[in-house]
Short mmCIF file of C-alpha atoms in Angstrom, two decimals:
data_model
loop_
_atom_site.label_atom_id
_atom_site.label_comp_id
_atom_site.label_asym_id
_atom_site.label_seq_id
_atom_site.Cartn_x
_atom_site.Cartn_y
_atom_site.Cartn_z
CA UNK A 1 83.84 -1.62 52.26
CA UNK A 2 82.46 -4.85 50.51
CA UNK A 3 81.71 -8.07 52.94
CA UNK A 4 85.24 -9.26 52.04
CA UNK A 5 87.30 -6.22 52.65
CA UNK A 6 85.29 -5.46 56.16
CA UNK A 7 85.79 -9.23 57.50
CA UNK A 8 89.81 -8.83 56.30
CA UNK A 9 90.09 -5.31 57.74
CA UNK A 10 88.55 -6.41 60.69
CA UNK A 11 91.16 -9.54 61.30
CA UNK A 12 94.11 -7.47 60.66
CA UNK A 13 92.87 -4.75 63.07
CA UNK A 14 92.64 -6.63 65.78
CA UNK A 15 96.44 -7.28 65.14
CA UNK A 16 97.57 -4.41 65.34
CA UNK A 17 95.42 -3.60 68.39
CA UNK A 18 97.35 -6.16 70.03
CA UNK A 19 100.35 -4.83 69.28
CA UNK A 20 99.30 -1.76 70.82
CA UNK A 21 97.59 -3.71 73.56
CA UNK A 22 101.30 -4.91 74.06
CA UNK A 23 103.09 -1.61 73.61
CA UNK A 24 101.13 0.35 75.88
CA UNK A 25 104.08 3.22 75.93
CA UNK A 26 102.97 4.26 71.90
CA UNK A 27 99.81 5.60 73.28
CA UNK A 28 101.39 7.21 76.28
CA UNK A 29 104.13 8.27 74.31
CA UNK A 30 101.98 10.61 71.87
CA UNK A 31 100.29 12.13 74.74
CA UNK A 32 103.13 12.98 77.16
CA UNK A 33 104.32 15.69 74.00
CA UNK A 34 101.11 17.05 74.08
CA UNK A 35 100.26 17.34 78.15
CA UNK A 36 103.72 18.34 78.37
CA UNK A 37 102.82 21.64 75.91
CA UNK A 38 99.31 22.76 77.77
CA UNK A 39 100.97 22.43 81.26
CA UNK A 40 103.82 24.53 79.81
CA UNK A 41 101.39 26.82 78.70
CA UNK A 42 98.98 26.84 80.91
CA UNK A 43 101.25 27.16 84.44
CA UNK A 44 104.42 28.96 82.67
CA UNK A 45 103.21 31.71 79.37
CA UNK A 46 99.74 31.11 79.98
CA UNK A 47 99.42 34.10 82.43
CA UNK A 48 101.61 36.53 80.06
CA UNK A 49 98.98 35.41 76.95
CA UNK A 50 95.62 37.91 76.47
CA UNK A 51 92.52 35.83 75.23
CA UNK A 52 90.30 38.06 76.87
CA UNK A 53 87.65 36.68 79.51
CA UNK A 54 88.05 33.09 78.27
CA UNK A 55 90.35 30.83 80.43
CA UNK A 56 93.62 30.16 78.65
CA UNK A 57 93.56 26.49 78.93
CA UNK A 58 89.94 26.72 77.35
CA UNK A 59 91.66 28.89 74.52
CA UNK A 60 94.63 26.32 74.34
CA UNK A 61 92.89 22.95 74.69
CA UNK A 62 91.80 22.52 70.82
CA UNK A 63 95.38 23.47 69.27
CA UNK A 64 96.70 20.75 71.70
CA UNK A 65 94.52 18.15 70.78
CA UNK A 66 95.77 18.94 66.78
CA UNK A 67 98.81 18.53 68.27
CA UNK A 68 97.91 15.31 69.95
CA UNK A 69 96.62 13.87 66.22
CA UNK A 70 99.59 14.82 64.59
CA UNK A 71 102.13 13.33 67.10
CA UNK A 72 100.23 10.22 66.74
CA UNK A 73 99.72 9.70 63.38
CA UNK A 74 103.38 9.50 63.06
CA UNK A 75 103.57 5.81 64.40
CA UNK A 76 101.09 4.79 61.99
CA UNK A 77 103.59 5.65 59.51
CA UNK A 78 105.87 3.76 61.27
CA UNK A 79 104.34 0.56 61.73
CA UNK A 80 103.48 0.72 58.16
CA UNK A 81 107.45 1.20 57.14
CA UNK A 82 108.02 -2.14 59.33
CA UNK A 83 105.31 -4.07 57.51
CA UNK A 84 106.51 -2.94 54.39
CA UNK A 85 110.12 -3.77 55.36
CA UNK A 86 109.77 -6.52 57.24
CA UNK A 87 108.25 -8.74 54.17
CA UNK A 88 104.62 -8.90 56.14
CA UNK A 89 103.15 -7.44 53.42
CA UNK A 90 103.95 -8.94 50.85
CA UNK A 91 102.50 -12.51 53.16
CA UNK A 92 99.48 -11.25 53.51
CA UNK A 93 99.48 -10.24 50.02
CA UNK A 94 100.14 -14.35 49.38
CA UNK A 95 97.17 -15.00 51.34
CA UNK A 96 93.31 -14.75 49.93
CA UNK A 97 92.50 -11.48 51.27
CA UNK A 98 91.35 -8.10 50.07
CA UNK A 99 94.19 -5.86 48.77
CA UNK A 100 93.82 -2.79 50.53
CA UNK A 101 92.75 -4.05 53.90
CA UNK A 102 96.16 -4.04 54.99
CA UNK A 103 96.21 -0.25 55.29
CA UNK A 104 92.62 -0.11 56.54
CA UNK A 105 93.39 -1.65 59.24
CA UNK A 106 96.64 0.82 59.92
CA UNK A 107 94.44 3.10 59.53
CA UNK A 108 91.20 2.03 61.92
CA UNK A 109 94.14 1.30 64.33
CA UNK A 110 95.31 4.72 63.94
CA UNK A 111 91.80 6.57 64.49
CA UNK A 112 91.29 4.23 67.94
CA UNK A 113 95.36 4.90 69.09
CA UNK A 114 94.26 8.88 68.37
CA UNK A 115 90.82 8.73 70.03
CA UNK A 116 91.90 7.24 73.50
CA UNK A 117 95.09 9.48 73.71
CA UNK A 118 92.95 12.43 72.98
CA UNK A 119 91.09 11.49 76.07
CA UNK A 120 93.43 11.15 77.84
CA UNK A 121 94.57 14.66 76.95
CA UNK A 122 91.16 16.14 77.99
CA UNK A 123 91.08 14.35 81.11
CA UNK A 124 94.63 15.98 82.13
CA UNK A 125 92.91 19.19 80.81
CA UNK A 126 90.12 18.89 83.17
CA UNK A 127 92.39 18.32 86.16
CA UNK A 128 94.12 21.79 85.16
CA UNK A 129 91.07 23.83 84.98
CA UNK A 130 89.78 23.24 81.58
CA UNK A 131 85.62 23.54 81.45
CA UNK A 132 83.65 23.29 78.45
CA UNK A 133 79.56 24.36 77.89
CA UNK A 134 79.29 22.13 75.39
CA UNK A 135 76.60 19.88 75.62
CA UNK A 136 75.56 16.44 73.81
CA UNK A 137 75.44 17.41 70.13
CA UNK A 138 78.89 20.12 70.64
CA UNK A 139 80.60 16.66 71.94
CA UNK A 140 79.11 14.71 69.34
CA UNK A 141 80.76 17.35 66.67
CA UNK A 142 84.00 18.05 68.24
CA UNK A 143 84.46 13.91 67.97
CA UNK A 144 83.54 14.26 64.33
CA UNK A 145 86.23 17.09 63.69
CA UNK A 146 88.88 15.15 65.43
CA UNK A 147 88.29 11.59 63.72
CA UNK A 148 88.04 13.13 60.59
CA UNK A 149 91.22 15.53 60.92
CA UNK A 150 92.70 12.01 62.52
CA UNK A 151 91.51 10.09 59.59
CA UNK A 152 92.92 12.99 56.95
CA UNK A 153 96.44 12.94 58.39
CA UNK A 154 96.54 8.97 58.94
CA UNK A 155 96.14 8.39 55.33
CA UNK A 156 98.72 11.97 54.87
CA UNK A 157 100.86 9.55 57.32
CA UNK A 158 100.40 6.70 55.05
CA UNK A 159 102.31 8.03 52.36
CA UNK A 160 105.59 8.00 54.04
CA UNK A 161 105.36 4.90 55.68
CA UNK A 162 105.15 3.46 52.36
CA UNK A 163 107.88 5.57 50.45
CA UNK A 164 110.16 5.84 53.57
CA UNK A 165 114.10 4.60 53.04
CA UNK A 166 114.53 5.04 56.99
CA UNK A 167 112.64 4.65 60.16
CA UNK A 168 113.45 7.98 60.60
CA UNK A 169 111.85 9.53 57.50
CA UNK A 170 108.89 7.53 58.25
CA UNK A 171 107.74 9.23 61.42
CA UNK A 172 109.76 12.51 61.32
CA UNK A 173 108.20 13.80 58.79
CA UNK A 174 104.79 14.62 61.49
CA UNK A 175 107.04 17.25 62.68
CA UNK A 176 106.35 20.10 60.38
CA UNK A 177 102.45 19.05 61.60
CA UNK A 178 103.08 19.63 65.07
CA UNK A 179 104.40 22.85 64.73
CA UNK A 180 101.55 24.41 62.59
CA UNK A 181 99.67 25.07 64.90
CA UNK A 182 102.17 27.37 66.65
CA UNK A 183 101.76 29.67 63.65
CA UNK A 184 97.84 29.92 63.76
CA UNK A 185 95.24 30.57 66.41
CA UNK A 186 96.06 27.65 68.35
CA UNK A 187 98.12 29.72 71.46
CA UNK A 188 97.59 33.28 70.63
CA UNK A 189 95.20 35.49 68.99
CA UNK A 190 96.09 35.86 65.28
CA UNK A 191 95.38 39.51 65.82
CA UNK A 192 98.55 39.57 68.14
CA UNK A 193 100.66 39.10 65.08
CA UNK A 194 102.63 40.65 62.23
CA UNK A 195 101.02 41.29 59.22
CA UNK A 196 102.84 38.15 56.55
CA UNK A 197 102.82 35.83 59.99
CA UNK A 198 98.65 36.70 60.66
CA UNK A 199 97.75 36.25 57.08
CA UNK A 200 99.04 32.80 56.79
CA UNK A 201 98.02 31.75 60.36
CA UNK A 202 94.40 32.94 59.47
CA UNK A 203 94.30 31.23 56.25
CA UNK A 204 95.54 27.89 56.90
CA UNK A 205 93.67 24.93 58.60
CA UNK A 206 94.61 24.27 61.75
CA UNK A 207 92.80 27.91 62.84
CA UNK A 208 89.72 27.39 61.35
CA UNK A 209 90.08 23.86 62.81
CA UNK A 210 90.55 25.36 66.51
CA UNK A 211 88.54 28.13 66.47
CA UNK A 212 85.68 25.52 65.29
CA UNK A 213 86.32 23.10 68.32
CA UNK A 214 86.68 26.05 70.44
CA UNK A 215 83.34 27.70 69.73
CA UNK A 216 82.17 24.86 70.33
CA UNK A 217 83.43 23.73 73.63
CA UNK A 218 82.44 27.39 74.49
CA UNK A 219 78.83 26.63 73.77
CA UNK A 220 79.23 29.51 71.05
CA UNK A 221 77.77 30.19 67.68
CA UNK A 222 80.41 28.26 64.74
CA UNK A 223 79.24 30.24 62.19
CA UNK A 224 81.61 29.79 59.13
CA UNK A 225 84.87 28.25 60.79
CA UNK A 226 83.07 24.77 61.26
CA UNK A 227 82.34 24.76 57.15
CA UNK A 228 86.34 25.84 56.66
CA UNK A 229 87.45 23.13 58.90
CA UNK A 230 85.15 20.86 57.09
CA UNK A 231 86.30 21.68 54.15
CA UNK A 232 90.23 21.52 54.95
CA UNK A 233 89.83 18.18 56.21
CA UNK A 234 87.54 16.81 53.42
CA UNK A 235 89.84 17.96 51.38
CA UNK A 236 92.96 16.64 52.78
CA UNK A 237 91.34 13.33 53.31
CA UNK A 238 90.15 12.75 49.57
CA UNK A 239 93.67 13.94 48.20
CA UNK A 240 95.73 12.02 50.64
CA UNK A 241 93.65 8.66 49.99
CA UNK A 242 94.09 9.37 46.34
CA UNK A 243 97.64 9.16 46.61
CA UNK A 244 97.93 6.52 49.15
CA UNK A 245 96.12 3.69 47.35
CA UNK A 246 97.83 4.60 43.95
CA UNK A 247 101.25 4.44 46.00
CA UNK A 248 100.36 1.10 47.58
CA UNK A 249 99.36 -0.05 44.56
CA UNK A 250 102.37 0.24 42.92
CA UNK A 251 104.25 -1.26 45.66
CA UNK A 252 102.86 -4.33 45.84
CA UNK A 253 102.09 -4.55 41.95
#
């Protein structure tokens, strides 16, 4: 970001921090989904689920914070519908100020929303049982995987909050992204299922993803599933903020 676009991104976060500062229930609203899956889990199929000598709610705790992201991302496209709708855009877009700053700061305001409910999320986690031999630098890179997957799917997010005809088809489409990870290694071992079901679940991101975070909240050895998870992110990121800024472009063209 130039001077310009960091001192206008910077105004029009604070914004929308407010407005979330207001609406304290859109933070607790994108965690109760999540808590309400790992204590379903944990005290109700967790006992009937194999994961061999690991704890389950140390197996289950990274699939529920991808969870946790992709719940929440879904008001960012949200609030982005209502700016787009509600002719705040196109103000701002009146006003000297950098161009694209109006969906940084949707964006910032999306990786901060994400980062404090995904505390939250652990914190329930370690009430339940959840402990972690992770030390400094494991933290350190778990935080990177999750603002980075949160980052990745907030601009994904971005996309329909700026195409959107509804409300509706603004945030519902962060369904189909809260139930990947019940096809992938995010609740079960992959080995536990059939053979079309286990080659998809071991090939798409969300288990590298997990099984990343989880070797490293285990204290374990990555090895290649941290690259993969890099990789699927990266990846995701770079496309989806391709096709965001060229959408938003055109919009307000």
């Amino acid at each position: 970001m130039n001077k310009h676009l960091l001192g206008d991104t910077t105004v029009l976060l604070g914004r929308s921090l407010r407005h979330i500062a207001r609406s304290p229930d859109t933070i607790i609203t994108t965690a109760i989904m999540p808590i309400a899956f790992l204590l379903l889990f944990v005290y109700v199929f967790g006992g009937a689920i194999e994961t061999g000598s690991e704890s389950y709610v140390d197996y289950l705790l990274p699939g529920i914070l991808v969870i946790t992201i992709a719940s929440g991302i879904s008001y960012t496209a949200f609030r982005l519908f209502l700016d787009m709708q509600g002719g705040i855009v196109e103000r701002f877009q009146s006003m000297p100020i950098a161009r694209s700053a109006v969906l940084w700061a949707h964006v910032l305001t999306s990786l901060v929303a994400n980062l404090i409910s995904l505390a939250v999320v652990i914190g329930v986690a370690l009430v339940v049982g959840f402990r972690t031999g992770a030390g400094v630098l494991g933290w350190l890179a778990v935080t990177g995987i999750l603002a980075l997957l949160t980052l990745a799917l907030t601009w994904l997010a971005v996309l329909p909050g700026l195409t959107a005809k509804s409300v509706d088809g603004a945030s519902g489409f962060a369904y189909p992204l809260v139930f990947l990870p019940f096809v992938s290694s995010a609740f079960v071992p992959t080995e536990s299922m059939p053979g079309p079901v286990r080659a998809f679940a071991e090939h798409q991101p969300v288990t590298a993803i997990v099984d990343a975070i989880r070797d490293l909240f285990a204290g374990q050895p990555v090895g290649a599933d941290i690259w993969a998870a890099l990789v699927w992110c990266v990846g995701i990121l770079v496309v989806a903020y391709v096709l965001a800024v060229v959408t938003y472009r055109r919009r307000v063209a």
